[in-house]
Amino acid sequence: MQGEAAVIRQGFLVKRGHVVHNWKARWFVLYKDQLLYHKIEGGKKESRPRGIISLVGCTVHCPCLDYENRPLVIKLKAKNSVEHFLEASCREERDSWAEDINVVIRAINPEHQKQLCSSDTSFEIAANICLSHLIKEMQETNSGIKEMTNGEYGNTYKQCFTGSTVIDWLVSKNVAHSRSDAVTVASLLIEDDLIKPVGDKSTKARWNIVTTEQFLDDSTALYCFAKSERKTDSSSDKIEIPHVDLSGKIVKQGFLMKQGHKRKNWKVRSFVLREDPSHLHYYDPCKEPNNEPVGGMSLRGCLVSALEDNGIPPGIKGNVQGNLFKIITTNDVHYYIQAGSRAERSEWIHAIKRVS
């Protein structure tokens, strides 16, 4: 059995099943040659892993565009050609997981690293890319960039996409070798009016004379194809979301476990913390699609505190593994939440206190 000292990284990811292609949250542990995943039962991970992914001869595909409704997926292709699809809670977490797994793979497969280095070539945008052809490929129904409804600062826009989605697509299609190269390509598309900014954040970047790049690799910056441009003040493009305020700026997001109010069972949820106004929403990461929150709370005037790890605190049900904290709203609703580590708990408490 692997020792704790050999653990390189651990945390929640959402995994697609092999036989039934449903999505389930699992606790993943990365070791020096394999990736294990555990089921969570009663607020605690099972001691025996439910599966083992050998990283010997494995390849990582990130970004992975196999699932257009799930842009945060990493694909691992094992030596025996079995494919494993793992979803993170945000782009930064997806990229860091992919990098950590790649570091392990390079360490145990040095020949693979040599092949990557020998095949690397310098990026020459003018010689390699025809922008008019590229934009047509990006608009392909099946293989292009999916236009969706997105919100920013209280406004909601149809037929648009995020900056990070464009960069993911360019990298996955080998149009660019790296995300920085892809930003250069996307900036040229902006300059030629093939892609247009939507909303304040991307529009300000478009006319920012301080930076050379006009495009933002950002999951909150919105863009649209030139033919699909929508006026931000059009009432037909506004979508009312009753009782849920999703207009604030995203300041933190990640997977946490939450205890239910009625059944008191523990479930993994994807939490998104916003400010101006300050709200904490949570989503079901296994749901298809998972772009609508299943719950949330206003953080104005709330109380948040860590719970002791020695014993089970009052109000907690199940054999939990610690790292608990509690949020009490102004209308005296108590939320019990469990982080993956003490450090992660401290980060969340600090972030919530800052916006509340």
mmCIF file of C-alpha atoms in Angstrom:
data_model
loop_
_atom_site.group_PDB
_atom_site.id
_atom_site.type_symbol
_atom_site.label_atom_id
_atom_site.label_comp_id
_atom_site.label_asym_id
_atom_site.label_seq_id
_atom_site.Cartn_x
_atom_site.Cartn_y
_atom_site.Cartn_z
ATOM 1 C CA MET A 1 0.000 0.000 0.000
ATOM 2 C CA GLN A 2 1.174 3.521 -0.762
ATOM 3 C CA GLY A 3 2.427 5.531 2.215
ATOM 4 C CA GLU A 4 1.240 9.011 3.057
ATOM 5 C CA ALA A 5 4.774 10.314 2.421
ATOM 6 C CA ALA A 6 4.459 9.312 -1.235
ATOM 7 C CA VAL A 7 1.331 11.405 -1.819
ATOM 8 C CA ILE A 8 2.022 14.138 -4.384
ATOM 9 C CA ARG A 9 -1.462 15.622 -4.510
ATOM 10 C CA GLN A 10 -5.018 14.802 -3.492
ATOM 11 C CA GLY A 11 -8.444 16.317 -3.857
ATOM 12 C CA PHE A 12 -11.886 16.027 -5.424
ATOM 13 C CA LEU A 13 -12.429 15.460 -9.127
ATOM 14 C CA VAL A 14 -15.572 14.327 -10.952
ATOM 15 C CA LYS A 15 -15.055 11.085 -12.883
ATOM 16 C CA ARG A 16 -17.033 9.663 -15.788
ATOM 17 C CA GLY A 17 -18.050 6.028 -15.448
ATOM 18 C CA HIS A 18 -16.767 3.472 -17.977
ATOM 19 C CA VAL A 19 -19.914 1.381 -18.501
ATOM 20 C CA VAL A 20 -22.653 3.864 -17.597
ATOM 21 C CA HIS A 21 -21.344 7.268 -18.648
ATOM 22 C CA ASN A 22 -22.600 9.142 -15.604
ATOM 23 C CA TRP A 23 -20.422 11.485 -13.547
ATOM 24 C CA LYS A 24 -19.512 10.875 -9.905
ATOM 25 C CA ALA A 25 -17.385 12.888 -7.483
ATOM 26 C CA ARG A 26 -14.390 10.928 -6.213
ATOM 27 C CA TRP A 27 -11.415 11.678 -3.961
ATOM 28 C CA PHE A 28 -8.243 11.347 -6.070
ATOM 29 C CA VAL A 29 -4.754 10.702 -4.725
ATOM 30 C CA LEU A 30 -1.728 11.141 -6.987
ATOM 31 C CA TYR A 31 1.348 9.019 -6.274
ATOM 32 C CA LYS A 32 4.680 8.739 -8.082
ATOM 33 C CA ASP A 33 3.405 6.192 -10.614
ATOM 34 C CA GLN A 34 -0.385 5.943 -10.310
ATOM 35 C CA LEU A 35 -3.607 7.790 -9.586
ATOM 36 C CA LEU A 36 -6.057 6.274 -7.094
ATOM 37 C CA TYR A 37 -9.661 7.295 -6.517
ATOM 38 C CA HIS A 38 -11.909 6.688 -3.511
ATOM 39 C CA LYS A 39 -15.640 6.873 -2.963
ATOM 40 C CA ILE A 40 -16.942 9.273 -0.313
ATOM 41 C CA GLU A 41 -19.378 7.708 2.122
ATOM 42 C CA GLY A 42 -20.948 9.512 5.079
ATOM 43 C CA GLY A 43 -18.616 12.497 4.799
ATOM 44 C CA LYS A 44 -15.432 10.403 4.744
ATOM 45 C CA LYS A 45 -13.421 8.707 2.005
ATOM 46 C CA GLU A 46 -13.368 4.925 2.012
ATOM 47 C CA SER A 47 -10.024 3.442 3.010
ATOM 48 C CA ARG A 48 -9.843 1.106 0.014
ATOM 49 C CA PRO A 49 -9.658 2.768 -3.428
ATOM 50 C CA ARG A 50 -12.413 2.110 -5.963
ATOM 51 C CA GLY A 51 -9.933 2.210 -8.824
ATOM 52 C CA ILE A 52 -6.308 2.649 -9.839
ATOM 53 C CA ILE A 53 -5.049 4.415 -12.972
ATOM 54 C CA SER A 54 -1.502 3.442 -13.884
ATOM 55 C CA LEU A 55 0.470 6.397 -15.234
ATOM 56 C CA VAL A 56 3.138 4.261 -16.915
ATOM 57 C CA GLY A 57 2.760 4.955 -20.644
ATOM 58 C CA CYS A 58 -0.202 7.239 -19.958
ATOM 59 C CA THR A 59 -0.865 10.469 -21.895
ATOM 60 C CA VAL A 60 -2.702 13.595 -20.730
ATOM 61 C CA HIS A 61 -5.063 15.574 -22.967
ATOM 62 C CA CYS A 62 -5.769 19.025 -21.555
ATOM 63 C CA PRO A 63 -7.802 20.864 -22.592
ATOM 64 C CA CYS A 64 -10.159 18.073 -23.665
ATOM 65 C CA LEU A 65 -13.055 19.008 -25.943
ATOM 66 C CA ASP A 66 -14.816 15.643 -25.970
ATOM 67 C CA TYR A 67 -17.579 17.121 -23.784
ATOM 68 C CA GLU A 68 -18.678 20.571 -24.941
ATOM 69 C CA ASN A 69 -20.841 21.090 -21.838
ATOM 70 C CA ARG A 70 -17.909 20.229 -19.572
ATOM 71 C CA PRO A 71 -14.954 22.458 -20.512
ATOM 72 C CA LEU A 72 -12.976 21.579 -17.365
ATOM 73 C CA VAL A 73 -12.329 17.929 -18.269
ATOM 74 C CA ILE A 74 -8.909 16.243 -18.394
ATOM 75 C CA LYS A 75 -8.591 13.067 -20.461
ATOM 76 C CA LEU A 76 -6.069 10.415 -19.436
ATOM 77 C CA LYS A 77 -5.347 7.755 -22.036
ATOM 78 C CA ALA A 78 -3.739 4.719 -20.437
ATOM 79 C CA LYS A 79 -1.142 2.471 -22.038
ATOM 80 C CA ASN A 80 -3.911 -0.059 -22.808
ATOM 81 C CA SER A 81 -5.887 2.725 -24.622
ATOM 82 C CA VAL A 82 -8.535 2.960 -21.891
ATOM 83 C CA GLU A 83 -9.689 6.569 -21.544
ATOM 84 C CA HIS A 84 -10.413 8.218 -18.191
ATOM 85 C CA PHE A 85 -12.321 11.527 -18.066
ATOM 86 C CA LEU A 86 -11.822 13.681 -14.961
ATOM 87 C CA GLU A 87 -13.438 17.074 -14.348
ATOM 88 C CA ALA A 88 -12.055 19.830 -12.128
ATOM 89 C CA SER A 89 -13.938 22.714 -10.481
ATOM 90 C CA CYS A 90 -12.214 25.552 -12.373
ATOM 91 C CA ARG A 91 -9.677 26.125 -15.145
ATOM 92 C CA GLU A 92 -6.803 26.833 -12.765
ATOM 93 C CA GLU A 93 -7.412 23.575 -10.893
ATOM 94 C CA ARG A 94 -7.790 21.623 -14.135
ATOM 95 C CA ASP A 95 -4.487 22.943 -15.496
ATOM 96 C CA SER A 96 -2.591 22.361 -12.233
ATOM 97 C CA TRP A 97 -3.872 18.769 -11.957
ATOM 98 C CA ALA A 98 -2.873 18.134 -15.569
ATOM 99 C CA GLU A 99 0.590 19.601 -14.970
ATOM 100 C CA ASP A 100 1.160 17.561 -11.788
ATOM 101 C CA ILE A 101 0.129 14.363 -13.570
ATOM 102 C CA ASN A 102 2.378 15.244 -16.504
ATOM 103 C CA VAL A 103 5.318 15.769 -14.141
ATOM 104 C CA VAL A 104 4.778 12.241 -12.777
ATOM 105 C CA ILE A 105 4.473 10.793 -16.285
ATOM 106 C CA ARG A 106 7.675 12.512 -17.444
ATOM 107 C CA ALA A 107 9.528 11.177 -14.394
ATOM 108 C CA ILE A 108 8.564 7.564 -15.084
ATOM 109 C CA ASN A 109 8.641 7.860 -18.897
ATOM 110 C CA PRO A 110 11.826 9.823 -19.745
ATOM 111 C CA GLU A 111 11.726 8.702 -23.392
ATOM 112 C CA HIS A 112 8.316 10.359 -23.752
ATOM 113 C CA GLN A 113 9.810 13.660 -22.584
ATOM 114 C CA LYS A 114 12.653 13.366 -25.126
ATOM 115 C CA GLN A 115 10.124 12.876 -27.930
ATOM 116 C CA LEU A 116 8.201 15.950 -26.822
ATOM 117 C CA CYS A 117 11.357 18.071 -26.766
ATOM 118 C CA SER A 118 12.545 16.882 -30.176
ATOM 119 C CA SER A 119 9.153 17.596 -31.791
ATOM 120 C CA ASP A 120 8.869 21.113 -30.341
ATOM 121 C CA THR A 121 9.038 23.892 -32.899
ATOM 122 C CA SER A 122 8.922 27.647 -32.642
ATOM 123 C CA PHE A 123 5.574 29.357 -33.079
ATOM 124 C CA GLU A 124 5.222 31.369 -36.292
ATOM 125 C CA ILE A 125 1.746 32.810 -36.490
ATOM 126 C CA ALA A 126 1.912 34.409 -39.961
ATOM 127 C CA ALA A 127 3.244 31.316 -41.719
ATOM 128 C CA ASN A 128 0.991 28.761 -40.085
ATOM 129 C CA ILE A 129 -2.492 30.216 -39.770
ATOM 130 C CA CYS A 130 -5.127 31.627 -42.114
ATOM 131 C CA LEU A 131 -7.480 33.538 -39.832
ATOM 132 C CA SER A 132 -10.467 33.404 -42.198
ATOM 133 C CA HIS A 133 -10.238 29.597 -42.355
ATOM 134 C CA LEU A 134 -9.649 29.389 -38.631
ATOM 135 C CA ILE A 135 -12.779 31.337 -37.732
ATOM 136 C CA LYS A 136 -14.863 29.019 -39.948
ATOM 137 C CA GLU A 137 -13.499 25.998 -38.064
ATOM 138 C CA MET A 138 -14.272 27.687 -34.758
ATOM 139 C CA GLN A 139 -17.899 28.099 -35.880
ATOM 140 C CA GLU A 140 -18.370 24.461 -36.919
ATOM 141 C CA THR A 141 -21.428 23.001 -35.184
ATOM 142 C CA ASN A 142 -19.867 19.727 -34.024
ATOM 143 C CA SER A 143 -16.174 20.502 -33.649
ATOM 144 C CA GLY A 144 -16.110 24.243 -33.036
ATOM 145 C CA ILE A 145 -16.713 26.501 -30.056
ATOM 146 C CA LYS A 146 -20.156 26.215 -28.526
ATOM 147 C CA GLU A 147 -22.038 29.474 -28.068
ATOM 148 C CA MET A 148 -23.814 29.642 -24.727
ATOM 149 C CA THR A 149 -25.583 32.048 -22.380
ATOM 150 C CA ASN A 150 -23.207 33.751 -19.943
ATOM 151 C CA GLY A 151 -23.533 36.514 -17.365
ATOM 152 C CA GLU A 152 -21.371 39.422 -16.240
ATOM 153 C CA TYR A 153 -22.034 42.086 -13.607
ATOM 154 C CA GLY A 154 -25.812 41.660 -13.644
ATOM 155 C CA ASN A 155 -26.160 41.395 -17.434
ATOM 156 C CA THR A 156 -26.792 38.134 -19.255
ATOM 157 C CA TYR A 157 -25.767 37.594 -22.876
ATOM 158 C CA LYS A 158 -26.746 34.959 -25.419
ATOM 159 C CA GLN A 159 -24.594 33.281 -28.080
ATOM 160 C CA CYS A 160 -21.244 34.055 -26.512
ATOM 161 C CA PHE A 161 -18.305 32.181 -24.974
ATOM 162 C CA THR A 162 -15.509 32.807 -22.515
ATOM 163 C CA GLY A 163 -11.928 33.749 -23.285
ATOM 164 C CA SER A 164 -10.568 30.584 -21.681
ATOM 165 C CA THR A 165 -12.878 28.479 -23.908
ATOM 166 C CA VAL A 166 -11.260 30.002 -27.007
ATOM 167 C CA ILE A 167 -7.758 29.350 -25.668
ATOM 168 C CA ASP A 168 -8.688 25.761 -24.754
ATOM 169 C CA TRP A 169 -9.957 25.179 -28.299
ATOM 170 C CA LEU A 170 -6.870 26.667 -29.995
ATOM 171 C CA VAL A 171 -4.508 24.564 -27.880
ATOM 172 C CA SER A 172 -6.528 21.340 -28.262
ATOM 173 C CA LYS A 173 -6.610 21.766 -32.059
ATOM 174 C CA ASN A 174 -2.814 22.336 -32.129
ATOM 175 C CA VAL A 175 -3.296 25.793 -33.593
ATOM 176 C CA ALA A 176 -0.932 27.030 -30.878
ATOM 177 C CA HIS A 177 1.712 25.241 -28.811
ATOM 178 C CA SER A 178 0.911 27.011 -25.537
ATOM 179 C CA ARG A 179 -1.749 29.176 -23.942
ATOM 180 C CA SER A 180 0.387 32.294 -24.425
ATOM 181 C CA ASP A 181 0.709 31.523 -28.152
ATOM 182 C CA ALA A 182 -3.061 30.962 -28.301
ATOM 183 C CA VAL A 183 -3.651 34.396 -26.736
ATOM 184 C CA THR A 184 -1.583 35.886 -29.568
ATOM 185 C CA VAL A 185 -3.785 34.139 -32.155
ATOM 186 C CA ALA A 186 -6.981 35.213 -30.392
ATOM 187 C CA SER A 187 -5.736 38.811 -30.239
ATOM 188 C CA LEU A 188 -5.307 38.763 -34.008
ATOM 189 C CA LEU A 189 -8.882 37.521 -34.385
ATOM 190 C CA ILE A 190 -9.992 40.480 -32.254
ATOM 191 C CA GLU A 191 -7.876 42.874 -34.314
ATOM 192 C CA ASP A 192 -9.456 41.641 -37.560
ATOM 193 C CA ASP A 193 -12.975 41.927 -36.071
ATOM 194 C CA LEU A 194 -13.600 38.202 -36.447
ATOM 195 C CA ILE A 195 -14.269 37.929 -32.721
ATOM 196 C CA LYS A 196 -15.767 40.777 -30.703
ATOM 197 C CA PRO A 197 -15.739 41.500 -26.961
ATOM 198 C CA VAL A 198 -19.000 41.224 -25.031
ATOM 199 C CA GLY A 199 -19.439 43.032 -21.727
ATOM 200 C CA ASP A 200 -17.174 45.334 -19.726
ATOM 201 C CA LYS A 201 -14.199 43.112 -18.923
ATOM 202 C CA SER A 202 -13.314 42.007 -22.456
ATOM 203 C CA THR A 203 -14.148 45.434 -23.920
ATOM 204 C CA LYS A 204 -11.736 47.205 -21.565
ATOM 205 C CA ALA A 205 -8.982 44.716 -22.465
ATOM 206 C CA ARG A 206 -9.637 45.361 -26.169
ATOM 207 C CA TRP A 207 -8.666 49.030 -25.799
ATOM 208 C CA ASN A 208 -5.985 48.660 -23.151
ATOM 209 C CA ILE A 209 -2.907 50.334 -24.623
ATOM 210 C CA VAL A 210 -0.685 49.129 -21.769
ATOM 211 C CA THR A 211 -0.749 45.463 -22.844
ATOM 212 C CA THR A 212 0.188 44.116 -26.271
ATOM 213 C CA GLU A 213 -2.439 41.359 -26.193
ATOM 214 C CA GLN A 214 -6.075 42.377 -26.713
ATOM 215 C CA PHE A 215 -7.551 39.022 -25.668
ATOM 216 C CA LEU A 216 -8.050 37.677 -22.134
ATOM 217 C CA ASP A 217 -7.449 34.030 -21.221
ATOM 218 C CA ASP A 218 -10.126 34.343 -18.563
ATOM 219 C CA SER A 219 -13.207 32.285 -17.694
ATOM 220 C CA THR A 220 -15.170 35.464 -16.868
ATOM 221 C CA ALA A 221 -14.274 37.537 -19.973
ATOM 222 C CA LEU A 222 -16.943 37.163 -22.670
ATOM 223 C CA TYR A 223 -16.658 37.192 -26.479
ATOM 224 C CA CYS A 224 -18.807 36.381 -29.503
ATOM 225 C CA PHE A 225 -18.341 35.748 -33.200
ATOM 226 C CA ALA A 226 -18.790 38.935 -35.230
ATOM 227 C CA LYS A 227 -21.980 37.643 -36.826
ATOM 228 C CA SER A 228 -23.451 36.769 -33.406
ATOM 229 C CA GLU A 229 -22.886 40.066 -31.642
ATOM 230 C CA ARG A 230 -25.631 41.005 -29.185
ATOM 231 C CA LYS A 231 -26.308 44.459 -27.770
ATOM 232 C CA THR A 232 -25.859 44.468 -24.018
ATOM 233 C CA ASP A 233 -28.875 46.742 -23.460
ATOM 234 C CA SER A 234 -31.354 44.599 -25.394
ATOM 235 C CA SER A 235 -34.117 43.356 -23.115
ATOM 236 C CA SER A 236 -34.555 40.234 -25.240
ATOM 237 C CA ASP A 237 -31.055 39.129 -24.296
ATOM 238 C CA LYS A 238 -31.553 39.517 -20.564
ATOM 239 C CA ILE A 239 -32.525 36.394 -18.659
ATOM 240 C CA GLU A 240 -34.051 36.814 -15.219
ATOM 241 C CA ILE A 241 -32.821 34.335 -12.615
ATOM 242 C CA PRO A 242 -35.308 34.634 -9.723
ATOM 243 C CA HIS A 243 -34.039 34.635 -6.125
ATOM 244 C CA VAL A 244 -30.469 33.936 -7.187
ATOM 245 C CA ASP A 245 -27.917 36.692 -7.708
ATOM 246 C CA LEU A 246 -25.147 35.483 -10.004
ATOM 247 C CA SER A 247 -23.918 38.914 -11.039
ATOM 248 C CA GLY A 248 -20.951 39.269 -8.698
ATOM 249 C CA LYS A 249 -17.306 38.826 -9.584
ATOM 250 C CA ILE A 250 -16.020 35.280 -9.000
ATOM 251 C CA VAL A 251 -13.243 35.342 -6.406
ATOM 252 C CA LYS A 252 -12.910 31.652 -5.520
ATOM 253 C CA GLN A 253 -14.292 28.294 -6.603
ATOM 254 C CA GLY A 254 -13.682 24.649 -5.815
ATOM 255 C CA PHE A 255 -15.101 21.316 -4.666
ATOM 256 C CA LEU A 256 -16.273 21.034 -1.052
ATOM 257 C CA MET A 257 -18.577 18.678 0.837
ATOM 258 C CA LYS A 258 -21.818 20.039 2.273
ATOM 259 C CA GLN A 259 -24.186 18.514 4.788
ATOM 260 C CA GLY A 260 -27.832 18.523 3.727
ATOM 261 C CA HIS A 261 -30.388 20.419 5.825
ATOM 262 C CA LYS A 262 -33.065 17.698 5.956
ATOM 263 C CA ARG A 263 -31.432 14.289 5.444
ATOM 264 C CA LYS A 264 -28.068 15.397 6.922
ATOM 265 C CA ASN A 265 -26.185 13.426 4.286
ATOM 266 C CA TRP A 266 -22.894 14.689 2.829
ATOM 267 C CA LYS A 267 -22.524 15.478 -0.866
ATOM 268 C CA VAL A 268 -19.744 16.947 -2.963
ATOM 269 C CA ARG A 269 -20.702 20.306 -4.410
ATOM 270 C CA SER A 270 -18.911 22.792 -6.661
ATOM 271 C CA PHE A 271 -18.846 26.063 -4.710
ATOM 272 C CA VAL A 272 -18.517 29.502 -6.322
ATOM 273 C CA LEU A 273 -17.798 32.560 -4.172
ATOM 274 C CA ARG A 274 -18.772 35.951 -5.591
ATOM 275 C CA GLU A 275 -18.425 39.536 -4.389
ATOM 276 C CA ASP A 276 -20.305 42.777 -5.206
ATOM 277 C CA PRO A 277 -22.775 41.431 -4.166
ATOM 278 C CA SER A 278 -21.309 38.739 -1.913
ATOM 279 C CA HIS A 279 -22.926 35.350 -2.466
ATOM 280 C CA LEU A 280 -21.858 31.720 -2.133
ATOM 281 C CA HIS A 281 -23.582 29.375 -4.590
ATOM 282 C CA TYR A 282 -23.161 25.634 -4.938
ATOM 283 C CA TYR A 283 -23.733 23.361 -7.916
ATOM 284 C CA ASP A 284 -24.179 19.632 -8.414
ATOM 285 C CA PRO A 285 -21.055 18.649 -10.407
ATOM 286 C CA CYS A 286 -22.614 15.329 -11.432
ATOM 287 C CA LYS A 287 -25.702 16.923 -12.955
ATOM 288 C CA GLU A 288 -26.021 17.339 -16.727
ATOM 289 C CA PRO A 289 -25.832 20.229 -17.470
ATOM 290 C CA ASN A 290 -24.351 21.660 -14.270
ATOM 291 C CA ASN A 291 -24.555 25.401 -15.001
ATOM 292 C CA GLU A 292 -27.480 26.180 -12.658
ATOM 293 C CA PRO A 293 -26.908 26.390 -8.882
ATOM 294 C CA VAL A 294 -28.808 23.989 -6.635
ATOM 295 C CA GLY A 295 -28.512 26.386 -3.706
ATOM 296 C CA GLY A 296 -26.832 29.457 -2.338
ATOM 297 C CA MET A 297 -26.725 32.099 0.333
ATOM 298 C CA SER A 298 -26.108 35.791 0.749
ATOM 299 C CA LEU A 299 -22.950 36.398 2.783
ATOM 300 C CA ARG A 300 -23.775 39.932 3.892
ATOM 301 C CA GLY A 301 -23.445 39.966 7.683
ATOM 302 C CA CYS A 302 -22.827 36.208 7.921
ATOM 303 C CA LEU A 303 -20.616 34.468 10.489
ATOM 304 C CA VAL A 304 -18.032 31.885 9.402
ATOM 305 C CA SER A 305 -15.796 29.839 11.674
ATOM 306 C CA ALA A 306 -13.729 26.654 11.766
ATOM 307 C CA LEU A 307 -14.988 23.675 13.774
ATOM 308 C CA GLU A 308 -12.703 21.614 15.965
ATOM 309 C CA ASP A 309 -11.366 18.393 14.450
ATOM 310 C CA ASN A 310 -11.323 16.455 17.753
ATOM 311 C CA GLY A 311 -14.636 14.637 17.887
ATOM 312 C CA ILE A 312 -17.889 15.337 16.050
ATOM 313 C CA PRO A 313 -19.228 18.859 16.717
ATOM 314 C CA PRO A 314 -22.930 19.413 17.529
ATOM 315 C CA GLY A 315 -25.087 19.550 14.397
ATOM 316 C CA ILE A 316 -22.797 17.237 12.430
ATOM 317 C CA LYS A 317 -23.948 13.794 11.330
ATOM 318 C CA GLY A 318 -21.718 11.019 9.987
ATOM 319 C CA ASN A 319 -18.157 9.863 10.483
ATOM 320 C CA VAL A 320 -16.576 12.939 8.896
ATOM 321 C CA GLN A 321 -12.832 13.278 8.340
ATOM 322 C CA GLY A 322 -12.418 16.793 9.732
ATOM 323 C CA ASN A 323 -11.538 20.173 8.169
ATOM 324 C CA LEU A 324 -15.054 21.443 8.913
ATOM 325 C CA PHE A 325 -16.328 24.996 8.975
ATOM 326 C CA LYS A 326 -19.714 26.567 9.558
ATOM 327 C CA ILE A 327 -21.519 29.518 7.980
ATOM 328 C CA ILE A 328 -24.427 31.172 9.806
ATOM 329 C CA THR A 329 -26.495 33.578 7.703
ATOM 330 C CA THR A 330 -28.324 36.647 9.009
ATOM 331 C CA ASN A 331 -31.599 34.679 9.023
ATOM 332 C CA ASP A 332 -29.923 32.037 11.268
ATOM 333 C CA VAL A 333 -29.535 29.258 8.683
ATOM 334 C CA HIS A 334 -26.550 27.032 9.516
ATOM 335 C CA TYR A 335 -24.422 25.526 6.719
ATOM 336 C CA TYR A 336 -21.875 22.820 7.572
ATOM 337 C CA ILE A 337 -19.105 22.451 5.005
ATOM 338 C CA GLN A 338 -16.048 20.209 4.810
ATOM 339 C CA ALA A 339 -12.826 21.059 2.982
ATOM 340 C CA GLY A 340 -10.208 18.628 1.727
ATOM 341 C CA SER A 341 -7.460 19.891 4.052
ATOM 342 C CA ARG A 342 -6.836 22.343 6.892
ATOM 343 C CA ALA A 343 -5.075 24.712 4.494
ATOM 344 C CA GLU A 344 -8.014 24.650 2.070
ATOM 345 C CA ARG A 345 -10.429 25.316 4.936
ATOM 346 C CA SER A 346 -8.387 28.334 6.041
ATOM 347 C CA GLU A 347 -8.357 29.694 2.478
ATOM 348 C CA TRP A 348 -12.129 29.446 2.173
ATOM 349 C CA ILE A 349 -12.784 31.013 5.599
ATOM 350 C CA HIS A 350 -10.431 33.902 4.791
ATOM 351 C CA ALA A 351 -12.045 34.471 1.375
ATOM 352 C CA ILE A 352 -15.599 34.391 2.794
ATOM 353 C CA LYS A 353 -14.716 36.790 5.614
ATOM 354 C CA ARG A 354 -13.168 39.187 3.117
ATOM 355 C CA VAL A 355 -16.311 39.490 0.955
ATOM 356 C CA SER A 356 -18.868 39.378 3.779
#
